[in-house]
């Protein structure tokens, strides 16, 4: 067995069995013989009823609900977000080192309310949850176990809490390595509790002193820490309350490399081999797509966590490897944005539910075909860039939407919804919304109008005006001559259609007067989803639009970076100015003091 998996060698006799491999998807396939019935089984029995026993392999089986490692990480982020009501202001996600074997560990730390001894036992129990409110994300009592065991073979929890003026420290170890190598046929979770009295930390014994000492020995043998003092040091960087989770013996891929990549980016945690295929046809498109949030979220934890929550936090931050994550509201990135209200029929006897759907074109349209609907549940992203329409269809190209669907429940891994009749109705409605929006707005990004009668008017208007790129070229030229900012041509929020209106007033007015853009269509026309000859990008303006959009997009990103640098410089100068003013005040006070002293002696 590799040393990195041992978690400690003390206390392991010759009969210890190792995990077969470091790959998560193969770790549960090995057959380890069960240990014979031991005396501790009798000690674990409580009450007059037989207790349902859970084999350690269930920890692995349970964790397979997370197909995606970031889905497991988001569960731990959710736990911290749920603690905002208890005073949490941050969740730190970082890398640490197991000093026993120099292997990397994944660390999560928040300053929430923490858990008392009873709470940490409920956290370590299977299927227990007190989160039943409409605001909390967690509710099944399973997220901590599935997420930690999906990321690594072992996890240790440190938590500090204050309950009724009692300050307690608790430590719990959930170790798949320990359970399998010692051939346990039941899940044993050693725990330690301490109480702080008069500034001193003393053991808090609930059972017998022998049980407490046995738990301490197991934790020291199978955790990254070798003494009780090292364990208690983990509480030193906590305030009066909070929780820290260390996940170690992290899983590897089939090539023997860690699933999580900590080395390529010092400010991020990446997934290996997840961002290779971008689907771009040209080098320039590939470069833009690789930087787009819809692509980066698949392998960049910083990108994924930036859109993980719909509403921006006021007094809470996700701090990834020492740098706060900047939250992004996808709806604010859309151009020609429109809001559609959808009222799903949840149940005959339920209250009327109203759902807001923000829909618009991606700011890179029409150069890049990025599209999809981002579906949130209780502020949490469940399905990012969900391709409601067929990917090969030209209808809906570059259309992006955002909605919060609290009226349906997500799957247990919170990465999808079960295909219930309610969900299927939502999917059908979203198809209708996308197609109706496309019919109304597609000409604004250079596509031909859907209505055949208007298409000829549109072509004539383009011919008379010289194409939809004339206005942009004129404004770009004017901006260069006057020294203006070219980024103003691509504002961050495109709520006003006039910002990119075609000069063909005849075609534009005809489109709106025809009623083709109505979003209140009663049904979905099946032929609108299929690929057809209509809605194809006008070849006469395709090349011009591509060049102009690429130039403007690149220029805009450069100006954004320059704006960020200028803001940072301004902040530094303001700080220096404040320091200079403070020093001037001190010098003035000293000068005044010396003058008064001189006058006194005179």
PDB file of C-alpha atoms in Angstrom, residues 8 65 113 121 254 269 315 334 373 424 528 532 535:
ATOM      1  CA  UNK A   8      -0.399   6.754   9.821  1.00  0.00           C
ATOM      2  CA  UNK A  65     -23.898   9.944  -6.098  1.00  0.00           C
ATOM      3  CA  UNK A 113     -21.956  28.734  14.597  1.00  0.00           C
ATOM      4  CA  UNK A 121     -22.500  13.386  16.063  1.00  0.00           C
ATOM      5  CA  UNK A 254      -6.388   6.310 -13.640  1.00  0.00           C
ATOM      6  CA  UNK A 269      -8.154  24.402  -7.751  1.00  0.00           C
ATOM      7  CA  UNK A 315     -21.412  40.014   4.261  1.00  0.00           C
ATOM      8  CA  UNK A 334     -26.656  39.432 -21.383  1.00  0.00           C
ATOM      9  CA  UNK A 373     -30.294  27.938 -19.431  1.00  0.00           C
ATOM     10  CA  UNK A 424     -40.826  18.052 -18.284  1.00  0.00           C
ATOM     11  CA  UNK A 528     -39.073  25.562 -34.649  1.00  0.00           C
ATOM     12  CA  UNK A 532     -34.226  24.422 -41.161  1.00  0.00           C
ATOM     13  CA  UNK A 535     -32.794  31.699 -39.226  1.00  0.00           C
TER      14      UNK A 535
END
